[in-house]
PDB file of C-alpha atoms in Angstrom:
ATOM      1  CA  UNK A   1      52.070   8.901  -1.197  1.00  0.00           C
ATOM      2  CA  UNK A   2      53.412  10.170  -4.897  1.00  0.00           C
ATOM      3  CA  UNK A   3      55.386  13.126  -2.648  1.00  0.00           C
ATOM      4  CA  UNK A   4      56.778  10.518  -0.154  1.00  0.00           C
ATOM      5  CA  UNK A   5      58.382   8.754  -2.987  1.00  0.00           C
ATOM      6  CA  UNK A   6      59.457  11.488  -4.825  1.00  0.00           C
ATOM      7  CA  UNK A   7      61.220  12.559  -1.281  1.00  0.00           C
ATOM      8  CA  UNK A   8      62.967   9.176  -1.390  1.00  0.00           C
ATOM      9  CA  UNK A   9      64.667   9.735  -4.515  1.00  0.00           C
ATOM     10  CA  UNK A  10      67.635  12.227  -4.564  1.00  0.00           C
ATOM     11  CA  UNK A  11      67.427  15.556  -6.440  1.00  0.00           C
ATOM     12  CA  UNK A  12      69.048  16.824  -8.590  1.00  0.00           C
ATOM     13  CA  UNK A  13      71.470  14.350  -9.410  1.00  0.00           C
ATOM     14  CA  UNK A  14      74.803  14.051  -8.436  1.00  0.00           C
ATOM     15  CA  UNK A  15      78.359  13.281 -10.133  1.00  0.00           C
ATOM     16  CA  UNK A  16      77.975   9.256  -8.155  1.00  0.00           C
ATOM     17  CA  UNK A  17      74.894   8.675 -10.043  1.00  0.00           C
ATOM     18  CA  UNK A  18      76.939   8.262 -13.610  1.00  0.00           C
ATOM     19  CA  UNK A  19      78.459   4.996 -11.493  1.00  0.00           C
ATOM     20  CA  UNK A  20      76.460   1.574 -10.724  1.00  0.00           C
ATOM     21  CA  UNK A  21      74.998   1.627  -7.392  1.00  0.00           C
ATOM     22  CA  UNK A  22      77.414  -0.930  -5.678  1.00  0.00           C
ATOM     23  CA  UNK A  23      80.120   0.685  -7.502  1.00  0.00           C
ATOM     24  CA  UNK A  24      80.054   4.263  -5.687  1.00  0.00           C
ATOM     25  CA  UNK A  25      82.631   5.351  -4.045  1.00  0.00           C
ATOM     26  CA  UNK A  26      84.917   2.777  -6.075  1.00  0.00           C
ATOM     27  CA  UNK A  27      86.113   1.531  -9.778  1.00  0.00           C
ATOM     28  CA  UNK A  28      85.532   4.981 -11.120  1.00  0.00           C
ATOM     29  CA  UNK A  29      87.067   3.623 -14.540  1.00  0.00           C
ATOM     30  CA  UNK A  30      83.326   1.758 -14.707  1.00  0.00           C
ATOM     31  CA  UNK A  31      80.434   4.369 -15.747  1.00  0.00           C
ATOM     32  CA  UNK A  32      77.156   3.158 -16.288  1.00  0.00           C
ATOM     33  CA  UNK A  33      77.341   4.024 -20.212  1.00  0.00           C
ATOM     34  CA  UNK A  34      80.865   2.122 -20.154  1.00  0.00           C
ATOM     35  CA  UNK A  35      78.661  -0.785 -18.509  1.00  0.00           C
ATOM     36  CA  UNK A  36      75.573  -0.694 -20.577  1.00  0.00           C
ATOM     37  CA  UNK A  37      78.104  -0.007 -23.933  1.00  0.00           C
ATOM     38  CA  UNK A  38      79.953  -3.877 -23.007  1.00  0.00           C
ATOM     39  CA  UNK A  39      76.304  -5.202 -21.990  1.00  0.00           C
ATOM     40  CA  UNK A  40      75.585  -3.894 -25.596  1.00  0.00           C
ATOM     41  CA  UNK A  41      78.403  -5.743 -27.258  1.00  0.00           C
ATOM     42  CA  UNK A  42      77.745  -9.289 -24.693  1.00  0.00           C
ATOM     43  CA  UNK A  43      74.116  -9.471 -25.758  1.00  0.00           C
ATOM     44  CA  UNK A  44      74.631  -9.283 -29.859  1.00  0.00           C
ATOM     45  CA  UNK A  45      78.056 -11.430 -29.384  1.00  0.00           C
ATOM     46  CA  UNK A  46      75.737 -14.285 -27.461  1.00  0.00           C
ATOM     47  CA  UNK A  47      72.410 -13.397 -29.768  1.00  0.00           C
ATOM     48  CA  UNK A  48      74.861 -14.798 -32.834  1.00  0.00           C
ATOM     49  CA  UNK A  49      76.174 -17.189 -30.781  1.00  0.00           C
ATOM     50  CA  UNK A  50      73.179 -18.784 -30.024  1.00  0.00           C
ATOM     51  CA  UNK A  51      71.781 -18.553 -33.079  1.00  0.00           C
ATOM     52  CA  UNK A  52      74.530 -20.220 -34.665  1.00  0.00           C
ATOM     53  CA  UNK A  53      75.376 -22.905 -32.552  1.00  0.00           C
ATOM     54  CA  UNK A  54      73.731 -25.593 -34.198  1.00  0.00           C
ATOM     55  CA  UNK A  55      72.439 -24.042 -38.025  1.00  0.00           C
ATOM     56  CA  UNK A  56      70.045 -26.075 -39.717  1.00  0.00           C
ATOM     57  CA  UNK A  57      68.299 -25.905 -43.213  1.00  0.00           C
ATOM     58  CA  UNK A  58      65.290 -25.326 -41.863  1.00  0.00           C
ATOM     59  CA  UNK A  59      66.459 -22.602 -39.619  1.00  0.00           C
ATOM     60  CA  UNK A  60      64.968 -21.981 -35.949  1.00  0.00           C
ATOM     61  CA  UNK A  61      63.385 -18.987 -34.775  1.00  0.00           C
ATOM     62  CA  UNK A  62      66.481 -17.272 -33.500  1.00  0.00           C
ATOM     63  CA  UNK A  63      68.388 -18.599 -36.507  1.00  0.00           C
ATOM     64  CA  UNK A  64      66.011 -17.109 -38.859  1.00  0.00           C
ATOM     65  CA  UNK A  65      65.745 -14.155 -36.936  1.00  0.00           C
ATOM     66  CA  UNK A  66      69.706 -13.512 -37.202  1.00  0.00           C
ATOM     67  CA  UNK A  67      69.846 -14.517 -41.091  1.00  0.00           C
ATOM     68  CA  UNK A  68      67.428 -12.089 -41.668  1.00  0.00           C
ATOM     69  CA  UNK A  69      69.077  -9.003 -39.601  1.00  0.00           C
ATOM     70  CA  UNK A  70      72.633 -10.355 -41.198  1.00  0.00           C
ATOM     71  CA  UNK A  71      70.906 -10.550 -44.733  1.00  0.00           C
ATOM     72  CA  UNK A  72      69.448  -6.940 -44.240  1.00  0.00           C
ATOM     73  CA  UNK A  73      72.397  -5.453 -43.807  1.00  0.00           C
ATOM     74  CA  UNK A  74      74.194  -7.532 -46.332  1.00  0.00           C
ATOM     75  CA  UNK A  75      71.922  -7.122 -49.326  1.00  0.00           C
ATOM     76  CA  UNK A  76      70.158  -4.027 -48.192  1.00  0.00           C
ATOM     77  CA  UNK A  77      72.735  -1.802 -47.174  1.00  0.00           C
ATOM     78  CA  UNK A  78      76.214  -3.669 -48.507  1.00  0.00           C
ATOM     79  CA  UNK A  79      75.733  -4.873 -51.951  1.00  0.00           C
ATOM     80  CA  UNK A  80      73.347  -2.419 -52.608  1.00  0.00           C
ATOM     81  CA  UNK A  81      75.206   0.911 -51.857  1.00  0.00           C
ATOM     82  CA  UNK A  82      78.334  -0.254 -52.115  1.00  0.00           C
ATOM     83  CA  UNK A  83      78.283  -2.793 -54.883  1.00  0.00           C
ATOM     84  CA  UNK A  84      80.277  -6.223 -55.066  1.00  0.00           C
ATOM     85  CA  UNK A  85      83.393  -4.805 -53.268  1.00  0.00           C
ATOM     86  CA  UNK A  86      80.789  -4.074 -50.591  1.00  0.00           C
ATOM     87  CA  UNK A  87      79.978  -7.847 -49.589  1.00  0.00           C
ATOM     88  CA  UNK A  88      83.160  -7.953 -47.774  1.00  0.00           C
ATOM     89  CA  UNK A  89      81.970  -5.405 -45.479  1.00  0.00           C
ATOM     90  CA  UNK A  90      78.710  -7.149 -44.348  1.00  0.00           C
ATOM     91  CA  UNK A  91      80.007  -8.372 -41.276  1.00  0.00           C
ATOM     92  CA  UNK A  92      81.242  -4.208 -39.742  1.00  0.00           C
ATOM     93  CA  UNK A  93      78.125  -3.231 -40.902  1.00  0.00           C
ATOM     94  CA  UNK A  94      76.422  -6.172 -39.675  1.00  0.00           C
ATOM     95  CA  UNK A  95      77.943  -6.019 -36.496  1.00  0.00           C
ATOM     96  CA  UNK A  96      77.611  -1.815 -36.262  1.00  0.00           C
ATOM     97  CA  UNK A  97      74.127  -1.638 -37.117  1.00  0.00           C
ATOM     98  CA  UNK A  98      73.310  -4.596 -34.127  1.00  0.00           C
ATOM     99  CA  UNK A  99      75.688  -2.653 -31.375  1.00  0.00           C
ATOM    100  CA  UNK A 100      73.744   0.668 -31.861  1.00  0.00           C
ATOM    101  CA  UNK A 101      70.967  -0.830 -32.120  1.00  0.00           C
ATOM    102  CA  UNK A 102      70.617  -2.528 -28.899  1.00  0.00           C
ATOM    103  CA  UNK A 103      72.546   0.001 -27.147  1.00  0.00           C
ATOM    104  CA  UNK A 104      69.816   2.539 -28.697  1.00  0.00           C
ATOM    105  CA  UNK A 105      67.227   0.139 -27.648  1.00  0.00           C
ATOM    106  CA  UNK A 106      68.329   0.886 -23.675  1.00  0.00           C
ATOM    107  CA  UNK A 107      67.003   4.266 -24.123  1.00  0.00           C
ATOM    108  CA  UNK A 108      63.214   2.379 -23.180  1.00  0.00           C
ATOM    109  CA  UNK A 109      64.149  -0.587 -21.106  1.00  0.00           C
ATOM    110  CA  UNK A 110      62.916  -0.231 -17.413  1.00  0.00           C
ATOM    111  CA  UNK A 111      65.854   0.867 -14.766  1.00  0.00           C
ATOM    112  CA  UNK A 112      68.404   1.296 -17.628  1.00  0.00           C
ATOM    113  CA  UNK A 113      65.966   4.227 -19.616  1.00  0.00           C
ATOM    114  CA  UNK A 114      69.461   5.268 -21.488  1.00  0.00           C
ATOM    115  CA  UNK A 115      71.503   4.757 -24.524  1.00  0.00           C
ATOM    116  CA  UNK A 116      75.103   4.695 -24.173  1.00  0.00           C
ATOM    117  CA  UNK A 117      74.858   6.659 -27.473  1.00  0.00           C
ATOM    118  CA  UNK A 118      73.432   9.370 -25.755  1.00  0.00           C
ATOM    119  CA  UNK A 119      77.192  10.064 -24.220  1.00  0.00           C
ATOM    120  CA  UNK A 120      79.399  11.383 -27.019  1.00  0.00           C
ATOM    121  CA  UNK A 121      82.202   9.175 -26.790  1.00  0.00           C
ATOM    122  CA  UNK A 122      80.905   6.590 -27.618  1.00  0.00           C
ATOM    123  CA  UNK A 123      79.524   7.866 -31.211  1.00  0.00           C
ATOM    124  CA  UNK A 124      82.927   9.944 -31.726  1.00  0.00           C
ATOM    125  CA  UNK A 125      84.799   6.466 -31.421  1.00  0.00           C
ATOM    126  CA  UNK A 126      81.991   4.549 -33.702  1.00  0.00           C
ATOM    127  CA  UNK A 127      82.618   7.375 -36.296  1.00  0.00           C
ATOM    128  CA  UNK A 128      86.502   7.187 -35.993  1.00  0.00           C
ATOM    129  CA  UNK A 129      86.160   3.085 -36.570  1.00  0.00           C
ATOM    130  CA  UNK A 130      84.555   4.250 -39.604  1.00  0.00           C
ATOM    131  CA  UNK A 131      86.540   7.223 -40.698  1.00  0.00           C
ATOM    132  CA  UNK A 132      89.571   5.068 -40.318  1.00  0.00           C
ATOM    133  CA  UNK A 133      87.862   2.364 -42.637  1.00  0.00           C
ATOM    134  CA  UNK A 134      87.409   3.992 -45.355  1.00  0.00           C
ATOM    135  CA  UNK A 135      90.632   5.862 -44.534  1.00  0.00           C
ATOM    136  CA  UNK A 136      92.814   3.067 -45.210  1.00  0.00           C
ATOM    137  CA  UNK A 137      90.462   1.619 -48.013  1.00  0.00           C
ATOM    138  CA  UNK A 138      90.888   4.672 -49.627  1.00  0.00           C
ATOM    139  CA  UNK A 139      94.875   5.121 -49.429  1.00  0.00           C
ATOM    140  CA  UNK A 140      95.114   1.296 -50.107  1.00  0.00           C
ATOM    141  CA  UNK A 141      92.778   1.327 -53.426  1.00  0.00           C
ATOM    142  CA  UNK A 142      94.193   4.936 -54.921  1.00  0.00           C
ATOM    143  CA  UNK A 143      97.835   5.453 -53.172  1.00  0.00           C
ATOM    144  CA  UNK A 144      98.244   8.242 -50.793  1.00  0.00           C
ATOM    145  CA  UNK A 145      98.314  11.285 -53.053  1.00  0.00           C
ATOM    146  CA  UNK A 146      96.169   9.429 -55.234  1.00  0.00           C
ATOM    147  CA  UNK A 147      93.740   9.268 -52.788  1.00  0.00           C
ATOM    148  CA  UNK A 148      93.746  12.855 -51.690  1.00  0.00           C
ATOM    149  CA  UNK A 149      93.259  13.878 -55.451  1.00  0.00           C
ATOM    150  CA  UNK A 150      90.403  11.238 -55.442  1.00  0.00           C
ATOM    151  CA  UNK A 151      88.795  12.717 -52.274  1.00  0.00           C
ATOM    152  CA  UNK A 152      88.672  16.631 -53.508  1.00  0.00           C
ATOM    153  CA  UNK A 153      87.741  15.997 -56.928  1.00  0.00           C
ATOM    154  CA  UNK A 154      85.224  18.264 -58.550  1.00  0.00           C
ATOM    155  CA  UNK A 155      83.731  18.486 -61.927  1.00  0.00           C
ATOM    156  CA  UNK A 156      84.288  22.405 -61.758  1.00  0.00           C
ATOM    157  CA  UNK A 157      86.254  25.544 -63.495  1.00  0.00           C
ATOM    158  CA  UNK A 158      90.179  25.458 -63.353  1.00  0.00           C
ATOM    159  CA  UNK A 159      89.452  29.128 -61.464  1.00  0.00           C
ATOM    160  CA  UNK A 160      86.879  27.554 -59.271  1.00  0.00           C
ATOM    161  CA  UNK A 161      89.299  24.976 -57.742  1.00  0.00           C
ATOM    162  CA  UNK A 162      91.111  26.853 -55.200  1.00  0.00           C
ATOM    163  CA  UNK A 163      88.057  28.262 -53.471  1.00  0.00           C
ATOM    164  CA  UNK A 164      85.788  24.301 -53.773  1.00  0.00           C
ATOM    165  CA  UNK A 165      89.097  22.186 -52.937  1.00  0.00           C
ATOM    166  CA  UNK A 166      89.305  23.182 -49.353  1.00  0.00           C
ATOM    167  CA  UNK A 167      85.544  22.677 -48.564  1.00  0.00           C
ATOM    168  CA  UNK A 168      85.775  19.236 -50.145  1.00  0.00           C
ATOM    169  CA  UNK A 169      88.601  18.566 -48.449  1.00  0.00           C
ATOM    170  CA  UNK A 170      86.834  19.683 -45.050  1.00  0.00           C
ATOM    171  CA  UNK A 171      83.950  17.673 -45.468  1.00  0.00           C
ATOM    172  CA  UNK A 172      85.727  14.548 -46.521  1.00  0.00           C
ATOM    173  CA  UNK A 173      88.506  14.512 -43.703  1.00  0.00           C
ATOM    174  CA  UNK A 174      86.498  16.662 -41.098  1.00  0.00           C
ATOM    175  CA  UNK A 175      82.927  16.675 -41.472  1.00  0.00           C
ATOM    176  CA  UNK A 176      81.902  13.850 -42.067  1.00  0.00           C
ATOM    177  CA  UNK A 177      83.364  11.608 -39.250  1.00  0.00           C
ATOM    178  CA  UNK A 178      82.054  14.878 -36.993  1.00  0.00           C
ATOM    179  CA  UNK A 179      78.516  14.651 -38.049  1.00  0.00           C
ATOM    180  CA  UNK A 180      78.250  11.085 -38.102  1.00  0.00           C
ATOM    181  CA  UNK A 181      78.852  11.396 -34.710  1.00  0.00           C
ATOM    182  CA  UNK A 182      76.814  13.704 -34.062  1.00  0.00           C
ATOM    183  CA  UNK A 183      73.891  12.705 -35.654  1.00  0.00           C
ATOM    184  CA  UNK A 184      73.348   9.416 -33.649  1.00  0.00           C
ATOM    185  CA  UNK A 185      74.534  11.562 -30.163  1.00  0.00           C
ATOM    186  CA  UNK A 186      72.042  14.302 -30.742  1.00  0.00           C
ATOM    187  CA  UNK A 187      69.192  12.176 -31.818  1.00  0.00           C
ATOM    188  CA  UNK A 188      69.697   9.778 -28.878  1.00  0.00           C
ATOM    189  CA  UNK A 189      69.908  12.524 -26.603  1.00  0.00           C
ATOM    190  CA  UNK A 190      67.385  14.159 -27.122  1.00  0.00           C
ATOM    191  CA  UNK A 191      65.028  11.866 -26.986  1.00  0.00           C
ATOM    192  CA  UNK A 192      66.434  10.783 -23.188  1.00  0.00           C
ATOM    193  CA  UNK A 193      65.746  14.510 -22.352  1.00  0.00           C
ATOM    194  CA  UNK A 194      61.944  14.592 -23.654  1.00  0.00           C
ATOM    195  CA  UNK A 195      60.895  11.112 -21.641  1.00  0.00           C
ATOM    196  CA  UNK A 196      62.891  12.548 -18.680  1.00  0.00           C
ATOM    197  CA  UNK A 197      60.355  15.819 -18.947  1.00  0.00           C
ATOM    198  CA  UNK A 198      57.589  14.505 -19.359  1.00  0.00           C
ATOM    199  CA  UNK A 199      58.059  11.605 -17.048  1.00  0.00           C
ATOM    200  CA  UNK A 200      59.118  13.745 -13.895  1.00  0.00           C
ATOM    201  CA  UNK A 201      56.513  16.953 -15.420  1.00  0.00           C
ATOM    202  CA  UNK A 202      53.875  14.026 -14.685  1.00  0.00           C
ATOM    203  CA  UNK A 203      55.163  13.863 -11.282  1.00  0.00           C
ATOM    204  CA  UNK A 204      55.428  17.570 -10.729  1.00  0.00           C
ATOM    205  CA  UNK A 205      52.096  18.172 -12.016  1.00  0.00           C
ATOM    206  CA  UNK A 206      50.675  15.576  -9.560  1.00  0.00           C
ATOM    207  CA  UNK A 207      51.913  17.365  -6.548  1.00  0.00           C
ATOM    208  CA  UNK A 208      51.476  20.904  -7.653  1.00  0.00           C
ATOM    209  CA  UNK A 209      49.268  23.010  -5.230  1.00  0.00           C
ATOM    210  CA  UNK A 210      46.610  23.437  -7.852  1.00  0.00           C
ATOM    211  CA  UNK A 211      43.840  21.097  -8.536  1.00  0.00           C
ATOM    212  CA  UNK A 212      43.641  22.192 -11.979  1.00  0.00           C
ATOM    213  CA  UNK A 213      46.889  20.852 -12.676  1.00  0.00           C
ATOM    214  CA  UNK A 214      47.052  17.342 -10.848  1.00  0.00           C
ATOM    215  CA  UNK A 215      44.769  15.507 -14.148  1.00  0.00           C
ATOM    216  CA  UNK A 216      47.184  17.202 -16.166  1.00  0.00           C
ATOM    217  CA  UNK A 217      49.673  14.972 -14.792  1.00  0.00           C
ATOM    218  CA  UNK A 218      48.019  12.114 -16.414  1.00  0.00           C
ATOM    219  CA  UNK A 219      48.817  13.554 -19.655  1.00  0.00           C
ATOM    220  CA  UNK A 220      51.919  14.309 -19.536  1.00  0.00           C
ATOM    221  CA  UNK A 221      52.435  10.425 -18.344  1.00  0.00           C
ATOM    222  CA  UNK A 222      50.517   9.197 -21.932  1.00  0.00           C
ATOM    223  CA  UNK A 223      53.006  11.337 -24.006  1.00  0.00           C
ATOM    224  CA  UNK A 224      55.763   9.605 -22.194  1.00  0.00           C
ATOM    225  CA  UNK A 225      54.059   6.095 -23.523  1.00  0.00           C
ATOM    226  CA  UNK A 226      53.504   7.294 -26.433  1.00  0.00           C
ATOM    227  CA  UNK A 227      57.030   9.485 -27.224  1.00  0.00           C
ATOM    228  CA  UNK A 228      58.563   5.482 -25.880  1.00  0.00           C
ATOM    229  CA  UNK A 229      57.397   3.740 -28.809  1.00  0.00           C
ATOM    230  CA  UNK A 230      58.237   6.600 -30.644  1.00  0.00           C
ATOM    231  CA  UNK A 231      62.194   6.421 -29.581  1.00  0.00           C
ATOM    232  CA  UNK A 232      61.970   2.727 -30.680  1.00  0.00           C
ATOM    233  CA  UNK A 233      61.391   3.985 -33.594  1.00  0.00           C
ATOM    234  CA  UNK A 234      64.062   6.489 -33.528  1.00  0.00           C
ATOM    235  CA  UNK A 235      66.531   3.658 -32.020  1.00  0.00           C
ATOM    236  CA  UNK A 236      66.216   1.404 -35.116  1.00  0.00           C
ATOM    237  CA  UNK A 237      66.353   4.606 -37.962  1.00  0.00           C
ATOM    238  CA  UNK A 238      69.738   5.923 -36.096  1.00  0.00           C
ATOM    239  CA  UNK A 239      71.452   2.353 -36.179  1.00  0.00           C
ATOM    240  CA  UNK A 240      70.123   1.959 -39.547  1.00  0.00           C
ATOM    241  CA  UNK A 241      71.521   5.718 -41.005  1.00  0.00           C
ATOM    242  CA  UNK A 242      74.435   5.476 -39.027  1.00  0.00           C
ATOM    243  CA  UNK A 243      75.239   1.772 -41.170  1.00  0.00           C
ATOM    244  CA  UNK A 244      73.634   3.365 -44.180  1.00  0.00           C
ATOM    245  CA  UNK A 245      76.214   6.624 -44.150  1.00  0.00           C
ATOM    246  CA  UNK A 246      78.786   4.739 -43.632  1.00  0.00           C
ATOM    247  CA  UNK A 247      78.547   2.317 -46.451  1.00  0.00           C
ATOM    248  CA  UNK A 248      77.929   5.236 -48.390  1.00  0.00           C
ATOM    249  CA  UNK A 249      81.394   6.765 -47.098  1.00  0.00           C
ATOM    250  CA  UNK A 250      83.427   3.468 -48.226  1.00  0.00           C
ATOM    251  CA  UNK A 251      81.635   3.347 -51.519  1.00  0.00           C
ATOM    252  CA  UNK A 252      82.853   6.826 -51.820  1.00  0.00           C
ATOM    253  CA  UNK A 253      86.085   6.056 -50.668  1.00  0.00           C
ATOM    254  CA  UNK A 254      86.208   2.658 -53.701  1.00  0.00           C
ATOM    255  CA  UNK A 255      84.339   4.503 -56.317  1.00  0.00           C
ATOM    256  CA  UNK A 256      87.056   4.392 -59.334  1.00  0.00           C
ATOM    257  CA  UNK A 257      85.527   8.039 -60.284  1.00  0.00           C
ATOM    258  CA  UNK A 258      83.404  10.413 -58.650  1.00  0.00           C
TER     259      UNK A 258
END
């Protein structure tokens, strides 16, 4: 029975299966990540929504439940790495730690079983949002060349300048967008990759030839439980470090001195 359903399902995958079902063939500008990333962005934009239609002073479930994430991010992550200039950046954070978040979150929910982080674009772009941010907080606090001086400033030697300004330099304008990105893709993808190994090694064990081998099957299926609560785990740390680096990137950026 296992092998007739394996047999129903096409392998290995091809290029159609990045697109919807009712969608091959046609609208190739829709991917599924494009579709899960606005799903992403719908469900927190109606969460709030909801939650806010009607506040009271003794706050519902799902108004509590949003005061708290909002007041997390505000007092947790905001004031606290940032300082008071950092309160006016509680709603981006706010709003970028509950988009990756729930887009990380896809990565275990049944027929979806991927994040739309897991595609690189889609971190690159979160990481240019953010490297633009502090960007133009940065120019707009110190003045351009202001700035610049601000950004590769070292407490070092006059004659070690010339060699520590250019790495400073790199990892302020280059690095750090790069790995930002890269952090939440990697992390993201690589978790999709183990449950997708040990989901279909569980099947392939089941059919192998072997008796020996068809129980092992059975374990390979409890590591796939267990390695899902584990990427819930992994969902909410990435959202949260991705929110966290970047409020420590703007209070960089304001810091009056290094």
């Amino acid at each position: 029975m296992s092998g007739q359903v394996l047999a129903e399902v096409p392998f290995p995958p091809s290029v159609d299966d990045i697109y919807p079902p009712a969608l091959v063939g046609g609208a190739e500008w829709l991917t599924k990540f494009s579709l899960f990333l606005w799903l992403a962005a719908l469900i927190v934009i109606v969460f709030f929504l909801v939650a806010y239609r009607s506040p009271k002073i003794v706050p519902t479930k799902g108004q509590w439940l949003a005061e708290s994430i909002y007041g997390f991010v505000r007092e947790g992550v905001a004031k606290d790495v940032i300082g008071h200039h950092g309160l006016k950046f509680a709603p981006y954070l706010a709003s970028l730690f509950c988009f990756i978040l729930v887009g990380n979150i896809f990565s275990i929910v049944p027929f979806i079983q991927v994040s739309p982080m897991a595609h690189i674009a889609f971190p690159l772009m979160l990481a240019l949002c953010t490297y633009f941010l502090y960007l133009y907080q940065g120019f707009k606090k110190h003045g351009f060349f202001g700035y610049l001086k601000h950004a590769t400033y070292l407490p070092a030697p006059w004659y070690m300048q010339p060699l520590l300004l250019p790495i400073e330099a790199l990892q302020t304008f280059i690095l750090q967008p790069v790995t930002l990105a890269l952090r939440l893709f990697a992390n993201m993808f690589a978790g999709h990759m183990l449950l997708l190994v040990f989901t279909l090694g569980g099947f392939a064990l089941l059919n192998a030839d072997s008796l020996f081998l068809k129980p092992i099957s059975i374990v390979s299926w409890v590591m796939t439980i267990l390695l899902t609560f584990f990427e819930l785990l992994i969902a909410a740390l990435q959202a949260y470090v991705f929110t966290l680096l970047t409020a420590n990137y703007l209070a960089g950026t304001l810091a009056d001195e290094h």
